[in-house]
mmCIF file with all atom_site columns, C-alpha atoms in Angstrom:
data_model
loop_
_atom_site.group_PDB
_atom_site.id
_atom_site.type_symbol
_atom_site.label_atom_id
_atom_site.label_alt_id
_atom_site.label_comp_id
_atom_site.label_asym_id
_atom_site.label_entity_id
_atom_site.label_seq_id
_atom_site.pdbx_PDB_ins_code
_atom_site.Cartn_x
_atom_site.Cartn_y
_atom_site.Cartn_z
_atom_site.occupancy
_atom_site.B_iso_or_equiv
_atom_site.pdbx_formal_charge
_atom_site.auth_seq_id
_atom_site.auth_comp_id
_atom_site.auth_asym_id
_atom_site.auth_atom_id
_atom_site.pdbx_PDB_model_num
ATOM 1   C CA . ASP A 1 1   ? -29.382 -14.396 15.450  1.00 71.00 ? 1   ASP A CA 1
ATOM 2   C CA . ALA A 1 2   ? -28.929 -10.649 15.616  1.00 78.00 ? 2   ALA A CA 1
ATOM 3   C CA . LYS A 1 3   ? -32.254 -8.954  15.044  1.00 88.00 ? 3   LYS A CA 1
ATOM 4   C CA . THR A 1 4   ? -31.912 -7.230  12.404  1.00 93.00 ? 4   THR A CA 1
ATOM 5   C CA . THR A 1 5   ? -34.432 -3.735  11.170  1.00 94.00 ? 5   THR A CA 1
ATOM 6   C CA . GLN A 1 6   ? -35.867 -3.255  7.577   1.00 97.00 ? 6   GLN A CA 1
ATOM 7   C CA . PRO A 1 7   ? -38.725 -0.365  5.913   1.00 97.00 ? 7   PRO A CA 1
ATOM 8   C CA . THR A 1 8   ? -42.143 -1.957  5.684   1.00 96.00 ? 8   THR A CA 1
ATOM 9   C CA . SER A 1 9   ? -42.307 -0.834  2.440   1.00 97.00 ? 9   SER A CA 1
ATOM 10  C CA . MET A 1 10  ? -40.783 0.972   -0.392  1.00 97.00 ? 10  MET A CA 1
ATOM 11  C CA . ASP A 1 11  ? -40.989 2.450   -4.193  1.00 97.00 ? 11  ASP A CA 1
ATOM 12  C CA . CYS A 1 12  ? -38.947 2.139   -7.133  1.00 96.00 ? 12  CYS A CA 1
ATOM 13  C CA . ALA A 1 13  ? -38.655 3.078   -10.843 1.00 97.00 ? 13  ALA A CA 1
ATOM 14  C CA . GLU A 1 14  ? -37.757 1.619   -13.025 1.00 97.00 ? 14  GLU A CA 1
ATOM 15  C CA . GLY A 1 15  ? -34.666 0.824   -14.973 1.00 97.00 ? 15  GLY A CA 1
ATOM 16  C CA . ARG A 1 16  ? -33.032 2.681   -11.860 1.00 97.00 ? 16  ARG A CA 1
ATOM 17  C CA . ALA A 1 17  ? -31.828 1.356   -8.946  1.00 97.00 ? 17  ALA A CA 1
ATOM 18  C CA . ALA A 1 18  ? -33.327 -0.214  -6.250  1.00 98.00 ? 18  ALA A CA 1
ATOM 19  C CA . ASN A 1 19  ? -31.425 0.465   -2.478  1.00 98.00 ? 19  ASN A CA 1
ATOM 20  C CA . LEU A 1 20  ? -32.687 -1.408  0.316   1.00 98.00 ? 20  LEU A CA 1
ATOM 21  C CA . PRO A 1 21  ? -31.900 -0.925  3.540   1.00 98.00 ? 21  PRO A CA 1
ATOM 22  C CA . CYS A 1 22  ? -31.270 -2.910  6.380   1.00 97.00 ? 22  CYS A CA 1
ATOM 23  C CA . ASN A 1 23  ? -30.191 -1.850  9.977   1.00 96.00 ? 23  ASN A CA 1
ATOM 24  C CA . HIS A 1 24  ? -28.147 -5.182  12.743  1.00 93.00 ? 24  HIS A CA 1
ATOM 25  C CA . SER A 1 25  ? -26.810 -3.304  14.810  1.00 91.00 ? 25  SER A CA 1
ATOM 26  C CA . THR A 1 26  ? -25.941 -6.209  17.632  1.00 90.00 ? 26  THR A CA 1
ATOM 27  C CA . ILE A 1 27  ? -24.586 -7.876  15.081  1.00 90.00 ? 27  ILE A CA 1
ATOM 28  C CA . SER A 1 28  ? -21.928 -10.672 15.538  1.00 86.00 ? 28  SER A CA 1
ATOM 29  C CA . GLY A 1 29  ? -18.868 -11.057 14.309  1.00 86.00 ? 29  GLY A CA 1
ATOM 30  C CA . ASN A 1 30  ? -19.322 -14.209 13.136  1.00 84.00 ? 30  ASN A CA 1
ATOM 31  C CA . GLU A 1 31  ? -22.972 -13.201 12.162  1.00 87.00 ? 31  GLU A CA 1
ATOM 32  C CA . TYR A 1 32  ? -23.480 -13.361 8.115   1.00 90.00 ? 32  TYR A CA 1
ATOM 33  C CA . VAL A 1 33  ? -25.769 -10.045 6.477   1.00 93.00 ? 33  VAL A CA 1
ATOM 34  C CA . TYR A 1 34  ? -28.530 -13.117 4.142   1.00 94.00 ? 34  TYR A CA 1
ATOM 35  C CA . TRP A 1 35  ? -30.299 -11.162 1.889   1.00 97.00 ? 35  TRP A CA 1
ATOM 36  C CA . TYR A 1 36  ? -33.300 -13.107 0.665   1.00 97.00 ? 36  TYR A CA 1
ATOM 37  C CA . ARG A 1 37  ? -36.430 -11.926 -1.714  1.00 97.00 ? 37  ARG A CA 1
ATOM 38  C CA . GLN A 1 38  ? -39.645 -13.744 -1.827  1.00 97.00 ? 38  GLN A CA 1
ATOM 39  C CA . ILE A 1 39  ? -42.022 -13.156 -5.088  1.00 95.00 ? 39  ILE A CA 1
ATOM 40  C CA . HIS A 1 40  ? -46.122 -13.417 -4.507  1.00 86.00 ? 40  HIS A CA 1
ATOM 41  C CA . SER A 1 41  ? -46.404 -17.489 -3.434  1.00 84.00 ? 41  SER A CA 1
ATOM 42  C CA . GLN A 1 42  ? -42.321 -18.688 -4.099  1.00 92.00 ? 42  GLN A CA 1
ATOM 43  C CA . GLY A 1 43  ? -39.846 -19.747 -2.117  1.00 95.00 ? 43  GLY A CA 1
ATOM 44  C CA . PRO A 1 44  ? -37.412 -17.657 -0.644  1.00 96.00 ? 44  PRO A CA 1
ATOM 45  C CA . GLN A 1 45  ? -34.803 -16.676 -3.340  1.00 96.00 ? 45  GLN A CA 1
ATOM 46  C CA . TYR A 1 46  ? -31.085 -16.579 -2.194  1.00 95.00 ? 46  TYR A CA 1
ATOM 47  C CA . ILE A 1 47  ? -29.467 -13.318 -3.351  1.00 97.00 ? 47  ILE A CA 1
ATOM 48  C CA . ILE A 1 48  ? -26.144 -12.799 -1.801  1.00 96.00 ? 48  ILE A CA 1
ATOM 49  C CA . HIS A 1 49  ? -24.200 -12.621 1.385   1.00 93.00 ? 49  HIS A CA 1
ATOM 50  C CA . GLY A 1 50  ? -21.027 -10.978 3.343   1.00 93.00 ? 50  GLY A CA 1
ATOM 51  C CA . LEU A 1 51  ? -19.669 -10.904 6.201   1.00 92.00 ? 51  LEU A CA 1
ATOM 52  C CA . LYS A 1 52  ? -17.392 -7.463  6.308   1.00 91.00 ? 52  LYS A CA 1
ATOM 53  C CA . ASN A 1 53  ? -16.653 -6.923  2.403   1.00 90.00 ? 53  ASN A CA 1
ATOM 54  C CA . ASN A 1 54  ? -19.074 -4.952  0.335   1.00 94.00 ? 54  ASN A CA 1
ATOM 55  C CA . GLU A 1 55  ? -20.587 -8.296  -2.638  1.00 96.00 ? 55  GLU A CA 1
ATOM 56  C CA . THR A 1 56  ? -21.250 -8.257  -6.633  1.00 97.00 ? 56  THR A CA 1
ATOM 57  C CA . ASN A 1 57  ? -23.300 -10.810 -7.800  1.00 95.00 ? 57  ASN A CA 1
ATOM 58  C CA . GLU A 1 58  ? -25.063 -10.960 -10.830 1.00 95.00 ? 58  GLU A CA 1
ATOM 59  C CA . MET A 1 59  ? -28.018 -10.134 -9.134  1.00 94.00 ? 59  MET A CA 1
ATOM 60  C CA . ALA A 1 60  ? -27.230 -7.127  -7.282  1.00 97.00 ? 60  ALA A CA 1
ATOM 61  C CA . SER A 1 61  ? -24.533 -5.953  -4.732  1.00 98.00 ? 61  SER A CA 1
ATOM 62  C CA . LEU A 1 62  ? -24.746 -5.595  -1.034  1.00 98.00 ? 62  LEU A CA 1
ATOM 63  C CA . ILE A 1 63  ? -22.831 -3.056  1.092   1.00 97.00 ? 63  ILE A CA 1
ATOM 64  C CA . ILE A 1 64  ? -21.655 -3.336  4.232   1.00 96.00 ? 64  ILE A CA 1
ATOM 65  C CA . THR A 1 65  ? -20.475 -0.979  6.676   1.00 96.00 ? 65  THR A CA 1
ATOM 66  C CA . GLU A 1 66  ? -17.520 -0.754  7.994   1.00 94.00 ? 66  GLU A CA 1
ATOM 67  C CA . ASP A 1 67  ? -18.969 -1.435  12.549  1.00 94.00 ? 67  ASP A CA 1
ATOM 68  C CA . ARG A 1 68  ? -20.913 -3.541  10.952  1.00 94.00 ? 68  ARG A CA 1
ATOM 69  C CA . LYS A 1 69  ? -24.153 -1.977  12.079  1.00 94.00 ? 69  LYS A CA 1
ATOM 70  C CA . SER A 1 70  ? -26.029 -1.688  8.322   1.00 96.00 ? 70  SER A CA 1
ATOM 71  C CA . SER A 1 71  ? -26.325 -2.953  5.197   1.00 97.00 ? 71  SER A CA 1
ATOM 72  C CA . THR A 1 72  ? -27.960 -2.041  2.136   1.00 98.00 ? 72  THR A CA 1
ATOM 73  C CA . LEU A 1 73  ? -28.268 -4.587  -1.171  1.00 98.00 ? 73  LEU A CA 1
ATOM 74  C CA . ILE A 1 74  ? -28.885 -1.739  -3.994  1.00 98.00 ? 74  ILE A CA 1
ATOM 75  C CA . LEU A 1 75  ? -30.009 -3.794  -7.332  1.00 97.00 ? 75  LEU A CA 1
ATOM 76  C CA . PRO A 1 76  ? -28.202 -1.885  -9.965  1.00 96.00 ? 76  PRO A CA 1
ATOM 77  C CA . HIS A 1 77  ? -31.906 -1.737  -12.661 1.00 95.00 ? 77  HIS A CA 1
ATOM 78  C CA . ALA A 1 78  ? -34.371 -2.532  -11.269 1.00 97.00 ? 78  ALA A CA 1
ATOM 79  C CA . THR A 1 79  ? -37.368 -4.566  -13.623 1.00 97.00 ? 79  THR A CA 1
ATOM 80  C CA . LEU A 1 80  ? -40.966 -5.432  -12.682 1.00 97.00 ? 80  LEU A CA 1
ATOM 81  C CA . ARG A 1 81  ? -39.718 -8.462  -12.493 1.00 95.00 ? 81  ARG A CA 1
ATOM 82  C CA . ASP A 1 82  ? -37.870 -6.857  -9.100  1.00 97.00 ? 82  ASP A CA 1
ATOM 83  C CA . THR A 1 83  ? -41.878 -6.890  -6.804  1.00 97.00 ? 83  THR A CA 1
ATOM 84  C CA . ALA A 1 84  ? -41.086 -8.625  -3.565  1.00 97.00 ? 84  ALA A CA 1
ATOM 85  C CA . VAL A 1 85  ? -40.489 -9.021  -0.110  1.00 97.00 ? 85  VAL A CA 1
ATOM 86  C CA . TYR A 1 86  ? -36.800 -8.945  0.438   1.00 98.00 ? 86  TYR A CA 1
ATOM 87  C CA . TYR A 1 87  ? -35.144 -10.193 3.966   1.00 97.00 ? 87  TYR A CA 1
ATOM 88  C CA . CYS A 1 88  ? -32.249 -9.053  5.535   1.00 96.00 ? 88  CYS A CA 1
ATOM 89  C CA . ILE A 1 89  ? -31.256 -12.223 7.605   1.00 94.00 ? 89  ILE A CA 1
ATOM 90  C CA . ALA A 1 90  ? -28.205 -12.014 9.867   1.00 90.00 ? 90  ALA A CA 1
ATOM 91  C CA . ASN A 1 91  ? -27.304 -15.055 10.458  1.00 84.00 ? 91  ASN A CA 1
ATOM 92  C CA . ALA A 1 92  ? -23.684 -17.255 12.240  1.00 75.00 ? 92  ALA A CA 1
ATOM 93  C CA . GLY A 1 93  ? -23.810 -19.415 9.077   1.00 66.00 ? 93  GLY A CA 1
ATOM 94  C CA . GLY A 1 94  ? -21.833 -22.756 9.605   1.00 59.00 ? 94  GLY A CA 1
ATOM 95  C CA . THR A 1 95  ? -20.977 -21.911 12.739  1.00 55.00 ? 95  THR A CA 1
ATOM 96  C CA . SER A 1 96  ? -24.547 -23.403 14.068  1.00 58.00 ? 96  SER A CA 1
ATOM 97  C CA . TYR A 1 97  ? -27.159 -24.833 12.783  1.00 60.00 ? 97  TYR A CA 1
ATOM 98  C CA . GLY A 1 98  ? -27.411 -21.595 10.199  1.00 68.00 ? 98  GLY A CA 1
ATOM 99  C CA . LYS A 1 99  ? -31.188 -21.637 11.330  1.00 83.00 ? 99  LYS A CA 1
ATOM 100 C CA . LEU A 1 100 ? -32.948 -18.369 9.322   1.00 89.00 ? 100 LEU A CA 1
ATOM 101 C CA . THR A 1 101 ? -35.208 -15.553 11.049  1.00 90.00 ? 101 THR A CA 1
ATOM 102 C CA . PHE A 1 102 ? -37.007 -14.172 8.898   1.00 92.00 ? 102 PHE A CA 1
ATOM 103 C CA . GLY A 1 103 ? -38.537 -11.068 9.885   1.00 89.00 ? 103 GLY A CA 1
ATOM 104 C CA . GLN A 1 104 ? -41.819 -8.828  8.194   1.00 90.00 ? 104 GLN A CA 1
ATOM 105 C CA . GLY A 1 105 ? -38.788 -7.509  6.042   1.00 95.00 ? 105 GLY A CA 1
ATOM 106 C CA . THR A 1 106 ? -39.571 -5.046  2.870   1.00 97.00 ? 106 THR A CA 1
ATOM 107 C CA . ILE A 1 107 ? -41.708 -5.517  0.152   1.00 97.00 ? 107 ILE A CA 1
ATOM 108 C CA . LEU A 1 108 ? -40.293 -3.165  -3.087  1.00 98.00 ? 108 LEU A CA 1
ATOM 109 C CA . THR A 1 109 ? -42.493 -2.309  -5.716  1.00 98.00 ? 109 THR A CA 1
ATOM 110 C CA . VAL A 1 110 ? -41.131 -1.369  -8.566  1.00 97.00 ? 110 VAL A CA 1
ATOM 111 C CA . HIS A 1 111 ? -43.192 0.919   -11.217 1.00 96.00 ? 111 HIS A CA 1
ATOM 112 C CA . PRO A 1 112 ? -43.455 0.977   -14.667 1.00 95.00 ? 112 PRO A CA 1
ATOM 113 C CA . ASP B 2 1   ? -33.099 -28.529 -13.202 1.00 54.00 ? 1   ASP B CA 1
ATOM 114 C CA . THR B 2 2   ? -31.017 -29.359 -9.947  1.00 78.00 ? 2   THR B CA 1
ATOM 115 C CA . GLY B 2 3   ? -32.540 -27.122 -7.294  1.00 94.00 ? 3   GLY B CA 1
ATOM 116 C CA . VAL B 2 4   ? -34.690 -27.810 -4.820  1.00 97.00 ? 4   VAL B CA 1
ATOM 117 C CA . SER B 2 5   ? -38.121 -30.106 -5.113  1.00 97.00 ? 5   SER B CA 1
ATOM 118 C CA . GLN B 2 6   ? -40.882 -30.414 -3.173  1.00 98.00 ? 6   GLN B CA 1
ATOM 119 C CA . ASP B 2 7   ? -44.127 -31.879 -3.659  1.00 97.00 ? 7   ASP B CA 1
ATOM 120 C CA . PRO B 2 8   ? -47.394 -31.725 -3.817  1.00 97.00 ? 8   PRO B CA 1
ATOM 121 C CA . ARG B 2 9   ? -47.063 -28.236 -4.875  1.00 97.00 ? 9   ARG B CA 1
ATOM 122 C CA . HIS B 2 10  ? -50.590 -27.873 -3.488  1.00 97.00 ? 10  HIS B CA 1
ATOM 123 C CA . LYS B 2 11  ? -53.024 -29.795 -0.608  1.00 98.00 ? 11  LYS B CA 1
ATOM 124 C CA . ILE B 2 12  ? -56.511 -29.591 -0.761  1.00 98.00 ? 12  ILE B CA 1
ATOM 125 C CA . THR B 2 13  ? -57.288 -31.477 2.499   1.00 98.00 ? 13  THR B CA 1
ATOM 126 C CA . LYS B 2 14  ? -59.952 -32.509 5.195   1.00 97.00 ? 14  LYS B CA 1
ATOM 127 C CA . ARG B 2 15  ? -59.742 -31.882 9.453   1.00 97.00 ? 15  ARG B CA 1
ATOM 128 C CA . GLY B 2 16  ? -57.956 -34.835 11.011  1.00 97.00 ? 16  GLY B CA 1
ATOM 129 C CA . GLN B 2 17  ? -56.907 -36.759 8.042   1.00 98.00 ? 17  GLN B CA 1
ATOM 130 C CA . ASN B 2 18  ? -53.017 -36.902 8.083   1.00 98.00 ? 18  ASN B CA 1
ATOM 131 C CA . VAL B 2 19  ? -50.687 -35.591 4.978   1.00 98.00 ? 19  VAL B CA 1
ATOM 132 C CA . THR B 2 20  ? -47.017 -35.963 3.615   1.00 98.00 ? 20  THR B CA 1
ATOM 133 C CA . PHE B 2 21  ? -44.911 -34.004 2.257   1.00 98.00 ? 21  PHE B CA 1
ATOM 134 C CA . ARG B 2 22  ? -41.759 -34.596 0.130   1.00 98.00 ? 22  ARG B CA 1
ATOM 135 C CA . CYS B 2 23  ? -38.806 -32.481 -0.205  1.00 98.00 ? 23  CYS B CA 1
ATOM 136 C CA . ASP B 2 24  ? -35.445 -33.068 -2.359  1.00 97.00 ? 24  ASP B CA 1
ATOM 137 C CA . PRO B 2 25  ? -33.245 -31.388 -1.958  1.00 96.00 ? 25  PRO B CA 1
ATOM 138 C CA . ILE B 2 26  ? -29.824 -30.494 -4.191  1.00 95.00 ? 26  ILE B CA 1
ATOM 139 C CA . SER B 2 27  ? -27.324 -33.229 -4.825  1.00 91.00 ? 27  SER B CA 1
ATOM 140 C CA . GLU B 2 28  ? -24.662 -33.195 -2.217  1.00 86.00 ? 28  GLU B CA 1
ATOM 141 C CA . HIS B 2 29  ? -26.256 -31.451 -0.371  1.00 91.00 ? 29  HIS B CA 1
ATOM 142 C CA . ASN B 2 30  ? -26.285 -32.025 3.918   1.00 90.00 ? 30  ASN B CA 1
ATOM 143 C CA . ARG B 2 31  ? -28.235 -29.867 5.167   1.00 91.00 ? 31  ARG B CA 1
ATOM 144 C CA . LEU B 2 32  ? -32.157 -30.396 4.909   1.00 94.00 ? 32  LEU B CA 1
ATOM 145 C CA . TYR B 2 33  ? -35.129 -27.099 6.401   1.00 95.00 ? 33  TYR B CA 1
ATOM 146 C CA . TRP B 2 34  ? -38.088 -27.188 6.905   1.00 97.00 ? 34  TRP B CA 1
ATOM 147 C CA . TYR B 2 35  ? -39.903 -23.944 7.378   1.00 97.00 ? 35  TYR B CA 1
ATOM 148 C CA . ARG B 2 36  ? -43.394 -22.554 7.890   1.00 97.00 ? 36  ARG B CA 1
ATOM 149 C CA . GLN B 2 37  ? -44.730 -20.133 6.355   1.00 96.00 ? 37  GLN B CA 1
ATOM 150 C CA . THR B 2 38  ? -48.796 -18.781 7.241   1.00 94.00 ? 38  THR B CA 1
ATOM 151 C CA . LEU B 2 39  ? -50.490 -15.773 5.411   1.00 91.00 ? 39  LEU B CA 1
ATOM 152 C CA . GLY B 2 40  ? -48.199 -11.901 5.797   1.00 88.00 ? 40  GLY B CA 1
ATOM 153 C CA . GLN B 2 41  ? -45.436 -13.367 7.793   1.00 91.00 ? 41  GLN B CA 1
ATOM 154 C CA . GLY B 2 42  ? -41.998 -14.402 7.231   1.00 93.00 ? 42  GLY B CA 1
ATOM 155 C CA . PRO B 2 43  ? -41.137 -17.981 6.919   1.00 94.00 ? 43  PRO B CA 1
ATOM 156 C CA . GLU B 2 44  ? -40.284 -19.862 10.523  1.00 94.00 ? 44  GLU B CA 1
ATOM 157 C CA . PHE B 2 45  ? -38.297 -22.781 11.473  1.00 93.00 ? 45  PHE B CA 1
ATOM 158 C CA . LEU B 2 46  ? -39.574 -26.010 12.129  1.00 95.00 ? 46  LEU B CA 1
ATOM 159 C CA . THR B 2 47  ? -36.573 -28.181 11.865  1.00 94.00 ? 47  THR B CA 1
ATOM 160 C CA . TYR B 2 48  ? -33.183 -29.443 10.418  1.00 91.00 ? 48  TYR B CA 1
ATOM 161 C CA . PHE B 2 49  ? -30.980 -32.340 9.796   1.00 93.00 ? 49  PHE B CA 1
ATOM 162 C CA . GLN B 2 50  ? -27.588 -32.688 8.956   1.00 90.00 ? 50  GLN B CA 1
ATOM 163 C CA . ASN B 2 51  ? -27.241 -35.990 6.139   1.00 91.00 ? 51  ASN B CA 1
ATOM 164 C CA . GLU B 2 52  ? -30.053 -38.434 8.101   1.00 92.00 ? 52  GLU B CA 1
ATOM 165 C CA . ALA B 2 53  ? -29.852 -36.670 11.841  1.00 91.00 ? 53  ALA B CA 1
ATOM 166 C CA . GLN B 2 54  ? -32.794 -34.807 13.245  1.00 91.00 ? 54  GLN B CA 1
ATOM 167 C CA . LEU B 2 55  ? -30.220 -32.442 15.026  1.00 88.00 ? 55  LEU B CA 1
ATOM 168 C CA . GLU B 2 56  ? -32.723 -29.451 15.841  1.00 86.00 ? 56  GLU B CA 1
ATOM 169 C CA . LYS B 2 57  ? -36.579 -28.851 16.498  1.00 88.00 ? 57  LYS B CA 1
ATOM 170 C CA . SER B 2 58  ? -38.487 -25.508 16.445  1.00 89.00 ? 58  SER B CA 1
ATOM 171 C CA . ARG B 2 59  ? -41.356 -25.800 19.114  1.00 87.00 ? 59  ARG B CA 1
ATOM 172 C CA . LEU B 2 60  ? -43.939 -24.993 16.573  1.00 84.00 ? 60  LEU B CA 1
ATOM 173 C CA . LEU B 2 61  ? -43.175 -28.328 15.872  1.00 86.00 ? 61  LEU B CA 1
ATOM 174 C CA . SER B 2 62  ? -46.227 -30.227 18.227  1.00 89.00 ? 62  SER B CA 1
ATOM 175 C CA . ASP B 2 63  ? -46.048 -33.795 17.787  1.00 93.00 ? 63  ASP B CA 1
ATOM 176 C CA . ARG B 2 64  ? -48.686 -34.209 15.185  1.00 96.00 ? 64  ARG B CA 1
ATOM 177 C CA . PHE B 2 65  ? -46.207 -32.934 13.218  1.00 96.00 ? 65  PHE B CA 1
ATOM 178 C CA . SER B 2 66  ? -43.017 -35.377 12.187  1.00 95.00 ? 66  SER B CA 1
ATOM 179 C CA . ALA B 2 67  ? -40.343 -35.757 9.656   1.00 96.00 ? 67  ALA B CA 1
ATOM 180 C CA . GLU B 2 68  ? -37.779 -37.717 8.099   1.00 96.00 ? 68  GLU B CA 1
ATOM 181 C CA . ARG B 2 69  ? -34.720 -37.934 6.166   1.00 96.00 ? 69  ARG B CA 1
ATOM 182 C CA . PRO B 2 70  ? -33.818 -42.079 6.135   1.00 91.00 ? 70  PRO B CA 1
ATOM 183 C CA . LYS B 2 71  ? -31.409 -41.701 4.551   1.00 87.00 ? 71  LYS B CA 1
ATOM 184 C CA . GLY B 2 72  ? -30.052 -38.579 4.274   1.00 85.00 ? 72  GLY B CA 1
ATOM 185 C CA . SER B 2 73  ? -30.970 -37.808 0.773   1.00 90.00 ? 73  SER B CA 1
ATOM 186 C CA . PHE B 2 74  ? -35.336 -37.117 0.308   1.00 96.00 ? 74  PHE B CA 1
ATOM 187 C CA . SER B 2 75  ? -36.980 -35.743 3.367   1.00 97.00 ? 75  SER B CA 1
ATOM 188 C CA . THR B 2 76  ? -40.399 -35.888 4.123   1.00 98.00 ? 76  THR B CA 1
ATOM 189 C CA . LEU B 2 77  ? -43.205 -34.132 6.283   1.00 98.00 ? 77  LEU B CA 1
ATOM 190 C CA . GLU B 2 78  ? -46.036 -35.673 8.119   1.00 97.00 ? 78  GLU B CA 1
ATOM 191 C CA . ILE B 2 79  ? -48.567 -33.677 10.211  1.00 97.00 ? 79  ILE B CA 1
ATOM 192 C CA . GLN B 2 80  ? -51.484 -36.009 11.473  1.00 97.00 ? 80  GLN B CA 1
ATOM 193 C CA . ARG B 2 81  ? -55.576 -35.008 12.275  1.00 97.00 ? 81  ARG B CA 1
ATOM 194 C CA . THR B 2 82  ? -54.211 -31.915 10.749  1.00 97.00 ? 82  THR B CA 1
ATOM 195 C CA . GLU B 2 83  ? -56.660 -28.783 12.019  1.00 96.00 ? 83  GLU B CA 1
ATOM 196 C CA . GLN B 2 84  ? -57.237 -25.166 9.906   1.00 96.00 ? 84  GLN B CA 1
ATOM 197 C CA . GLY B 2 85  ? -53.936 -23.831 12.021  1.00 95.00 ? 85  GLY B CA 1
ATOM 198 C CA . ASP B 2 86  ? -52.118 -26.233 9.967   1.00 97.00 ? 86  ASP B CA 1
ATOM 199 C CA . SER B 2 87  ? -53.038 -24.485 6.867   1.00 97.00 ? 87  SER B CA 1
ATOM 200 C CA . ALA B 2 88  ? -50.139 -23.401 5.481   1.00 97.00 ? 88  ALA B CA 1
ATOM 201 C CA . MET B 2 89  ? -46.870 -22.722 3.003   1.00 97.00 ? 89  MET B CA 1
ATOM 202 C CA . TYR B 2 90  ? -44.114 -25.265 3.977   1.00 98.00 ? 90  TYR B CA 1
ATOM 203 C CA . LEU B 2 91  ? -40.817 -24.871 2.312   1.00 98.00 ? 91  LEU B CA 1
ATOM 204 C CA . CYS B 2 92  ? -37.397 -26.888 1.923   1.00 98.00 ? 92  CYS B CA 1
ATOM 205 C CA . ALA B 2 93  ? -33.892 -25.320 2.105   1.00 96.00 ? 93  ALA B CA 1
ATOM 206 C CA . SER B 2 94  ? -31.297 -26.960 1.433   1.00 94.00 ? 94  SER B CA 1
ATOM 207 C CA . SER B 2 95  ? -27.267 -26.648 2.016   1.00 91.00 ? 95  SER B CA 1
ATOM 208 C CA . LEU B 2 96  ? -23.415 -27.714 1.734   1.00 86.00 ? 96  LEU B CA 1
ATOM 209 C CA . ASN B 2 97  ? -21.974 -27.700 4.852   1.00 71.00 ? 97  ASN B CA 1
ATOM 210 C CA . PRO B 2 98  ? -19.289 -26.914 5.492   1.00 62.00 ? 98  PRO B CA 1
ATOM 211 C CA . ASP B 2 99  ? -19.761 -24.193 3.311   1.00 61.00 ? 99  ASP B CA 1
ATOM 212 C CA . ARG B 2 100 ? -18.509 -22.057 6.044   1.00 67.00 ? 100 ARG B CA 1
ATOM 213 C CA . SER B 2 101 ? -21.801 -19.726 5.111   1.00 70.00 ? 101 SER B CA 1
ATOM 214 C CA . ASP B 2 102 ? -23.886 -22.562 4.566   1.00 75.00 ? 102 ASP B CA 1
ATOM 215 C CA . THR B 2 103 ? -26.590 -20.486 1.905   1.00 87.00 ? 103 THR B CA 1
ATOM 216 C CA . GLN B 2 104 ? -29.603 -21.853 2.689   1.00 92.00 ? 104 GLN B CA 1
ATOM 217 C CA . TYR B 2 105 ? -31.548 -21.976 -0.686  1.00 94.00 ? 105 TYR B CA 1
ATOM 218 C CA . PHE B 2 106 ? -35.232 -22.950 -0.634  1.00 97.00 ? 106 PHE B CA 1
ATOM 219 C CA . GLY B 2 107 ? -38.092 -25.067 -3.380  1.00 97.00 ? 107 GLY B CA 1
ATOM 220 C CA . PRO B 2 108 ? -41.023 -23.236 -4.086  1.00 97.00 ? 108 PRO B CA 1
ATOM 221 C CA . GLY B 2 109 ? -43.491 -24.484 -1.385  1.00 97.00 ? 109 GLY B CA 1
ATOM 222 C CA . THR B 2 110 ? -46.101 -26.905 -0.201  1.00 98.00 ? 110 THR B CA 1
ATOM 223 C CA . ARG B 2 111 ? -49.094 -25.143 -0.235  1.00 97.00 ? 111 ARG B CA 1
ATOM 224 C CA . LEU B 2 112 ? -51.697 -26.926 2.131   1.00 98.00 ? 112 LEU B CA 1
ATOM 225 C CA . THR B 2 113 ? -55.462 -25.908 3.149   1.00 98.00 ? 113 THR B CA 1
ATOM 226 C CA . VAL B 2 114 ? -56.969 -27.329 5.171   1.00 98.00 ? 114 VAL B CA 1
ATOM 227 C CA . LEU B 2 115 ? -61.127 -26.971 5.616   1.00 96.00 ? 115 LEU B CA 1
#
């Protein structure tokens, strides 16, 4: 898996967009970018993933640069319940056995 | 709820005892993964199954650890002669292959405390 680099922590005001960056400069052509989050004492929650194109679902949007060396997870209207550790992971998915390598992640704190 | 379930959610045991955890994956998911997470760290891969076959084991999985998935459905993770260093959250995830992206969905975890 390609190494990913994320800021250790970020703050966001409730109701504002939270933009979480991730660098993955050594990502391979067959590696997806996955985002998970983990709220204290719970299992990781899948958020979104993408390969080349930008993706959007009911939880978030994923913006991947054209060279695929970085990406940004966007939570459009952050709430207090979005306070969590956010993990960005590069993984080849079904073309390998899909082991996820978690880093330290970004601690996102949403303030009232 | 048709998500991944794990049982028990919490386990407290004394050093030297054996413990067993169970994971029920999402129905029809053929891949099942076990991870371990210690305080302040991200989850670390332990092992994975495709159907009933155990295809990969991490070096973290010492010989005191054994995992099974006898009928390709639920899985068990057993730790023999527990040590205080085994205290952690044990997470199970499942995925549907050949979904090309192989997205993994995690259960709530089993928190083990070894006294």
